[in-house]
Structure formats: structure tokens, C-alpha cells
Short mmCIF file of C-alpha atoms and ligand atoms in Angstrom, two decimals:
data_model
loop_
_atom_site.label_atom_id
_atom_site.label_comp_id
_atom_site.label_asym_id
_atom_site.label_seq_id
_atom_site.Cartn_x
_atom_site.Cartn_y
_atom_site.Cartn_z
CA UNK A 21 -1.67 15.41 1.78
CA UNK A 22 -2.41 11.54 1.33
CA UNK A 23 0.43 8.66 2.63
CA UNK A 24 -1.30 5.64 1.64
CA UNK A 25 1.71 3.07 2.19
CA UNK A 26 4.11 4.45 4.46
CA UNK A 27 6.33 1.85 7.62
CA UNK A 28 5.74 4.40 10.34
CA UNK A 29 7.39 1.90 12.69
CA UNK A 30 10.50 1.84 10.58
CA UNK A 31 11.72 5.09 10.91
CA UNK A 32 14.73 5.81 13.64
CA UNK A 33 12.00 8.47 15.27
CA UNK A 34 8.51 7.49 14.85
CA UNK A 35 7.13 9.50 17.32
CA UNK A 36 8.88 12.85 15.88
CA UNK A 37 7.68 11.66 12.32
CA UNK A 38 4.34 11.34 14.27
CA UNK A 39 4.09 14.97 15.47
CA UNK A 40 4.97 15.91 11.86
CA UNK A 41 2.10 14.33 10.11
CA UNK A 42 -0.25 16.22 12.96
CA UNK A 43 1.41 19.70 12.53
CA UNK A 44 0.67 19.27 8.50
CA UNK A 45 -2.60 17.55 8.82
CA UNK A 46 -1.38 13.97 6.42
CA UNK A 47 -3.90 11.43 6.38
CA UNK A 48 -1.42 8.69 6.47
CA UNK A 49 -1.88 4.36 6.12
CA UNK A 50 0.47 2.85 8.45
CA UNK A 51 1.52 -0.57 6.91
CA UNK A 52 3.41 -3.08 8.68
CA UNK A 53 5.68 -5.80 7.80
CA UNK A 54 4.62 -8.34 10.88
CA UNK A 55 1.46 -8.90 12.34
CA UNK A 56 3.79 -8.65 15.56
CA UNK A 57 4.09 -5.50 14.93
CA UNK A 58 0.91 -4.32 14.51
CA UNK A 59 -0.61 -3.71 18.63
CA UNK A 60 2.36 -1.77 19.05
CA UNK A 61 1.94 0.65 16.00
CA UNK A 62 -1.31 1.24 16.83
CA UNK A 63 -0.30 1.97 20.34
CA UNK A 64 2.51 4.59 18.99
CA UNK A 65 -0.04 6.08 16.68
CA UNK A 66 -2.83 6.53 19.84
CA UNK A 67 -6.19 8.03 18.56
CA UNK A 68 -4.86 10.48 15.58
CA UNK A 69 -7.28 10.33 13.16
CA UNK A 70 -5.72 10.56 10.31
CA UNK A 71 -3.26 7.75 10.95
CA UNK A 72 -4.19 4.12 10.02
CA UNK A 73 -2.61 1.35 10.52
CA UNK A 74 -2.72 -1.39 8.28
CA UNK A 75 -2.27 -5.22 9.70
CA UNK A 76 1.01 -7.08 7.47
CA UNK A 77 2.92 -9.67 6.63
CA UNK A 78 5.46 -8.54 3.90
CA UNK A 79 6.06 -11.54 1.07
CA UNK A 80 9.91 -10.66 1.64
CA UNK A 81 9.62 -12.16 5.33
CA UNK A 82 7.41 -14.66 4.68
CA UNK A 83 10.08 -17.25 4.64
CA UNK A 84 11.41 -16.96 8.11
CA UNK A 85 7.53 -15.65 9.36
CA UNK A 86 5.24 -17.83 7.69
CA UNK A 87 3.70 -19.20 10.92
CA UNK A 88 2.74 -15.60 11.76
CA UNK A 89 -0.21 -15.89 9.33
CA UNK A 90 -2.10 -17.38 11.82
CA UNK A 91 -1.20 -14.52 13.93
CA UNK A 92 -2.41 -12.12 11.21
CA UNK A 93 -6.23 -14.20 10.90
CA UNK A 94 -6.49 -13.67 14.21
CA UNK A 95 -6.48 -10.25 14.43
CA UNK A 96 -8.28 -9.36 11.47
CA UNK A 97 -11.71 -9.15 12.56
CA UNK A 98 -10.23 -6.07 14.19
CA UNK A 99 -8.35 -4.57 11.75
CA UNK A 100 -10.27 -2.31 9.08
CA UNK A 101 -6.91 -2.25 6.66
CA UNK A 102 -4.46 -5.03 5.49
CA UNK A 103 -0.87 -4.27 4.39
CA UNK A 104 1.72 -5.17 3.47
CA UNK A 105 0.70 -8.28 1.95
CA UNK A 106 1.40 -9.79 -1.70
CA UNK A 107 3.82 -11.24 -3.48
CA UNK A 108 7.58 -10.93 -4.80
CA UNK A 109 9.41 -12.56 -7.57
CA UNK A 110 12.60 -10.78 -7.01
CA UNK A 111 15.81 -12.65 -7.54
CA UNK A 112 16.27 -12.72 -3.73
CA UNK A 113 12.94 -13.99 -2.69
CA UNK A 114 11.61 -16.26 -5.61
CA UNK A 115 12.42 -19.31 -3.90
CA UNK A 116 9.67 -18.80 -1.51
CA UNK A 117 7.27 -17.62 -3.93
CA UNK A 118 4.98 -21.05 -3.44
CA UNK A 119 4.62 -20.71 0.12
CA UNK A 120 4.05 -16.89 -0.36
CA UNK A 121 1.43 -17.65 -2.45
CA UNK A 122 0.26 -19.94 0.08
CA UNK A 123 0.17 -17.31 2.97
CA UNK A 124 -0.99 -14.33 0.66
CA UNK A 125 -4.30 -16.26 -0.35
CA UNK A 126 -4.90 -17.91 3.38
CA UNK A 127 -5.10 -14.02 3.81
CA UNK A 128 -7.06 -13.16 0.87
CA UNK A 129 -10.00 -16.13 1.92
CA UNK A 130 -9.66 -14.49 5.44
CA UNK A 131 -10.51 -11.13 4.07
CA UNK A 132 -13.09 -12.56 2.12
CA UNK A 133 -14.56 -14.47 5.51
CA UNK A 134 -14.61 -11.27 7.36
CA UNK A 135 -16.79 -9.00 4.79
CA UNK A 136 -13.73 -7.68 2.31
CA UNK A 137 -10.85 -5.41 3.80
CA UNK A 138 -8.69 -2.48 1.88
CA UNK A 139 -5.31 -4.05 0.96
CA UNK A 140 -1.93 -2.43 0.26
CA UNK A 141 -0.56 -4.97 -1.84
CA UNK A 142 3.36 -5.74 -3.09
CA UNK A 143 3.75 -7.04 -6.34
CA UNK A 144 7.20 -6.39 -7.22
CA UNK A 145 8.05 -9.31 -9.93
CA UNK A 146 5.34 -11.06 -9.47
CA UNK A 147 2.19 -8.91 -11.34
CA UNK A 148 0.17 -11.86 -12.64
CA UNK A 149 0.43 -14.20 -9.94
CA UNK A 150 -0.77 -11.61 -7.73
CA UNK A 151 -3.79 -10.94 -10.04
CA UNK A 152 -4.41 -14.76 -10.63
CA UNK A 153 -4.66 -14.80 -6.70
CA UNK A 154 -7.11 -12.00 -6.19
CA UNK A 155 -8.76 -13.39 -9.62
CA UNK A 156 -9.50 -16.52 -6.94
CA UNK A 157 -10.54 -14.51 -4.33
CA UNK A 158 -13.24 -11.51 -5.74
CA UNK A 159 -14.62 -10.87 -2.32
CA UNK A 160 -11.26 -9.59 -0.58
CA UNK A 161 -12.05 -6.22 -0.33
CA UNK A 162 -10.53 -3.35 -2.00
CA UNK A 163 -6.97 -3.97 -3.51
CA UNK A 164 -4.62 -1.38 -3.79
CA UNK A 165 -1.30 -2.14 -5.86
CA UNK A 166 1.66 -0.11 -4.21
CA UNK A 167 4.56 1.01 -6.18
CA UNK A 168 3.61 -1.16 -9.29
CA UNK A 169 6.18 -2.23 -11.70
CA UNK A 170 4.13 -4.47 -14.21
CA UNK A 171 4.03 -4.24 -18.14
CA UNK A 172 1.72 -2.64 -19.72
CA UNK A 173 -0.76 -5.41 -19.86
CA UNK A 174 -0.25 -6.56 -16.31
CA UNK A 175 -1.20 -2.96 -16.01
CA UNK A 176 -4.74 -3.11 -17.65
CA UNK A 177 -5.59 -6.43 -16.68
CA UNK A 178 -5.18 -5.13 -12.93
CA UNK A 179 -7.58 -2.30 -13.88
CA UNK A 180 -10.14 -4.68 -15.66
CA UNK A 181 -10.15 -6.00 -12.11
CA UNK A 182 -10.82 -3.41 -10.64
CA UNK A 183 -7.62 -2.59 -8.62
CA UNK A 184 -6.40 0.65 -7.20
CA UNK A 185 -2.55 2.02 -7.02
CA UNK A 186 -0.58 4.02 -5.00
CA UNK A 187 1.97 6.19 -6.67
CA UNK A 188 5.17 7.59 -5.15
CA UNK A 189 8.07 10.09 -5.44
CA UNK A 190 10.54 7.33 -5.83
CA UNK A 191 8.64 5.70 -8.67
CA UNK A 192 7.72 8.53 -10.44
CA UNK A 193 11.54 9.41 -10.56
CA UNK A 194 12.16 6.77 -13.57
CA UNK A 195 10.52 7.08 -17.30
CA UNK A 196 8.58 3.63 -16.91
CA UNK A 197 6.98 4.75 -13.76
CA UNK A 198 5.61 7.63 -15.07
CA UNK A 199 4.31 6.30 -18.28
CA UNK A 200 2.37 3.61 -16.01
CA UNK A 201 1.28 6.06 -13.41
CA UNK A 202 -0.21 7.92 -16.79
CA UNK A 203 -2.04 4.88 -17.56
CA UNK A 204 -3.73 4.47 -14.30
CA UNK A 205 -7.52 5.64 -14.07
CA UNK A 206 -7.14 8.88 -11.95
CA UNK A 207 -10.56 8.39 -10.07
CA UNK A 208 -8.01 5.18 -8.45
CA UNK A 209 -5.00 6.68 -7.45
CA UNK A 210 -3.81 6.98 -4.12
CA UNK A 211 0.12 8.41 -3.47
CA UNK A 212 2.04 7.02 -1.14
CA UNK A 213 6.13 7.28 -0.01
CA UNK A 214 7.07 3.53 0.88
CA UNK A 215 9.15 5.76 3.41
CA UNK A 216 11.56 5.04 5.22
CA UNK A 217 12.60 2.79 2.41
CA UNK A 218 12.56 5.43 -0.38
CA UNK A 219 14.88 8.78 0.26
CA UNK A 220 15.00 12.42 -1.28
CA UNK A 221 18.84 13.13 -1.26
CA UNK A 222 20.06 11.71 2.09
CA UNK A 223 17.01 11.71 3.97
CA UNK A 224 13.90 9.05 4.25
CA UNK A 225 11.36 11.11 2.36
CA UNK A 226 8.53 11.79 4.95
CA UNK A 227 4.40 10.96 3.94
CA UNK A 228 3.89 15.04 3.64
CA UNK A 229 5.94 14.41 0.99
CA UNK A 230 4.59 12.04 -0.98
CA UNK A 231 2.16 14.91 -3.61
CA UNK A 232 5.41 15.71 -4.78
CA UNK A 233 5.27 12.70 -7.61
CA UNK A 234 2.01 14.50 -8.84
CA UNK A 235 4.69 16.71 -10.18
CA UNK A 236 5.08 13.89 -12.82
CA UNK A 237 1.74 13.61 -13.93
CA UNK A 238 0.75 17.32 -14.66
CA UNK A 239 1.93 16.98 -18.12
CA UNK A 240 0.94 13.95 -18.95
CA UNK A 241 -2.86 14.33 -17.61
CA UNK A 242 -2.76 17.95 -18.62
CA UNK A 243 -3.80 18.45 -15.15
CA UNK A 244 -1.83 21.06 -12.64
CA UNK A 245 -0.10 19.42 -9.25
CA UNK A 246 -3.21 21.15 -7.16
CA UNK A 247 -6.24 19.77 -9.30
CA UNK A 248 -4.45 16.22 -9.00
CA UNK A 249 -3.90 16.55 -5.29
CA UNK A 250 -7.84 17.56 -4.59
CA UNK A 251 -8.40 14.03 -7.17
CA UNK A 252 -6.27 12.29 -5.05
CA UNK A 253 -7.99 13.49 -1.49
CA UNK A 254 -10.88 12.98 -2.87
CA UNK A 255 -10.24 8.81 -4.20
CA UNK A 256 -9.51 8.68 -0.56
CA UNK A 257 -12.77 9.85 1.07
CA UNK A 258 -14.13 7.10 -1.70
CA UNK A 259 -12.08 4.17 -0.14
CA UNK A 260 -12.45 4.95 3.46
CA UNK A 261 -16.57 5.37 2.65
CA UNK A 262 -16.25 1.84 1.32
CA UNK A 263 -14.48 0.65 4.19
CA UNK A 264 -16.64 1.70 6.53
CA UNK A 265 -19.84 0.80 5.13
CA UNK A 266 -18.21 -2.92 5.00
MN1 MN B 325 6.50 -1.08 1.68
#
């Protein structure tokens, strides 16, 4: 059971969520939202293996936090994955979208600097500038499109780039999301829950529940729930090898 973009740090319990990931063995990516947050998530998470945790600096805070990007350079040379970063041209955040664009590449030429990083990368609204920015900056690292929400052809320019997504319950739930989930090249898919954020009735869904979207795919793939799951666990040996031998 993969949780590639999950806020760990967000949930009223983290520690409890914690001891649930270890009882059902999750390999979960920790993303943050602050860079200010990211010493004390990897404190709470301690030395489980499974559990990553990404450094951040969400586009929907960059307008109150954009100083904290110098924060977030800092600590990069330590940090092995980057996320939340990217952009968002939602009604409620477009006004900043210069200045996120500003902050988003000053971390994209710091990723590049340091030898490439994997990113989980926000994109709601905002598809093509986020492309035209890692079109700038081909050395990043690995980019991994969370929940994405393009068109069709925002779709398959991100995969002429080579991008990656992670896939979710939530986004799997609506007719669009599954037809561009079944576009996506299986051998770069990654699932994720976007938890605590996204809910299954009146509960946060938890990361050991994130297969559940694969649900979605097994008709459109022609591929059962299991044979997805061992394609997903499998994509993620791939990017943590290429991490690793950065
Ligand atoms: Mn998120």
C-alpha cells in the first residue's frame, strides 16, 4: 500500500495515524505545506522506514509565506523529496500566481543546483504554467503531478515531459478523473490520498486507503485492483532507485 502525497502533520492525531501506517506496512510520502514544518515532521515520523517526508511550500500559502523560500533552499541539500510545491490558478489564489511562479522556479533552479530531487507537485488551474516552468528547468529531478485536473492535452504534453502522477480515491470519484487517470502511462503512476484534506463519508480517508481508487481503473486498463497495486509498488521501487542513485 503506496501514500505518495499524504499531510501527515495535518491530521488531529498524527501519531495514532502513525502507528497505523506501521501496523499495515504503507510506504507513505509525507508532504508539507511550510518548510517550518518540515524538522518537526520528520521528528514525529522518527526512523520508520517507510515514511518520507517531503520538504514544502504549498502555492496556496505562498502569499503570506513567500520569504520562507529561502528557508526551503536552505534545507534542501538535506532533503531527498520536495513537496508540496507548484502552482494554483484557482479563483482564490490567482492573484499571487506571479510571485508563485517566482518562488516555485527559485525552487525548481535549487533542485536543479543540488543534483535533481523527486517533487510532489500542485497544479490545480494552472497545468501549463506549471509545465512551461519545469520546461525551464529539465534538471529538477523527478516531477510527480498530484491530483491532476488538466485537459486532455495538458495531460500528454506533461507525459511528453516525462512527468509522473499520483492518483487518489477522491479524484477517481468523478468521470473526468477517471478518464485522465486512464490516460496516464501505468509504468508512472503513483496513488496517493491528499488526506486529511480528502474524506470517505465523515472521516479523513487514511494513506492505507489510498489502492482503493485502483478500483476505478480495473475496467478501463482491463487490469484487476491486485495486478494494478503490484504496478503501482513496483513504479515506486523505480522512483526511490532514482532518488537514491542521485
Ligand atoms: Mn496536498
Amino acid at each position: 500500500m503506496i501514500d505518495f502525497h499524504c499531510h501527515i502533520d495535518l491530521y488531529p492525531d498524527p501519531l495514532a495515524v502513525l502507528n497505523g501506517i506501521d501496523t499495515r506496512g504503507t510506504y507513505v510520502l509525507a508532504v508539507t505545506t511550510t518548510p517550518k514544518a518540515w524538522r518537526g515532521t520528520m521528528k514525529l515520523v522518527g526512523d520508520r522506514k517507510r515514511v518520507r517526508v517531503a520538504l514544502g511550500l504549498h502555492p496556496e500559502v505562498v502569499a503570506q509565506r513567500h520569504q520562507e523560500v529561502a528557508l526551503l533552499c536552505g534545507l534542501l541539500p538535506e532533503a531527498r523529496y520536495v513537496g508540496e510545491i507548484g502552482l494554483d490558478g484557482s479563483p482564490a489564489h490567482r492573484q499571487s500566481l506571479d510571485l508563485q511562479v517566482t518562488v516555485f522556479e527559485r525552487i525548481l533552479s535549487e533542485c536543479s543546483r543540488v543534483g535533481g530531487r523527486v517533487m510532489s507537485i500542485h497544479s490545480r488551474g494552472a497545468v501549463s504554467r506549471v509545465l512551461d516552468s519545469l520546461e525551464r528547468h529539465p534538471r529538477a529531478g523527478t516531477a510527480i503531478l498530484h491530483w491532476f485536473s488538466g485537459t486532455m492535452r495538458e495531460l500528454e504534453r506533461a507525459i511528453s515531459f516525462g512527468c509522473w502522477f499520483s492518483i487518489g480515491p477522491a479524484m477517481l470519484r468523478s468521470n473526468r478523473g477517471r478518464e485522465l487517470a486512464s490516460a496516464m502511462p501505468l509504468d508512472r503512476v503513483l496513488t496517493e490520498t491528499d488526506a486529511p484534506f480528502t474524506r470517505y463519508g465523515d472521516d479523513p480517508l487514511m494513506p492505507w486507503q489510498a489502492f482503493d481508487c485502483l478500483a476505478g481503473l480495473e475496467g478501463a486498463r482491463g487490469i484487476d485492483r491486485i495486478e494494478l497495486g503490484k504496478i503501482v509498488e513496483d513504479n515506486l521501487r523505480r522512483v526511490v532507485q532514482a532518488q537514491s542513485g542521485r
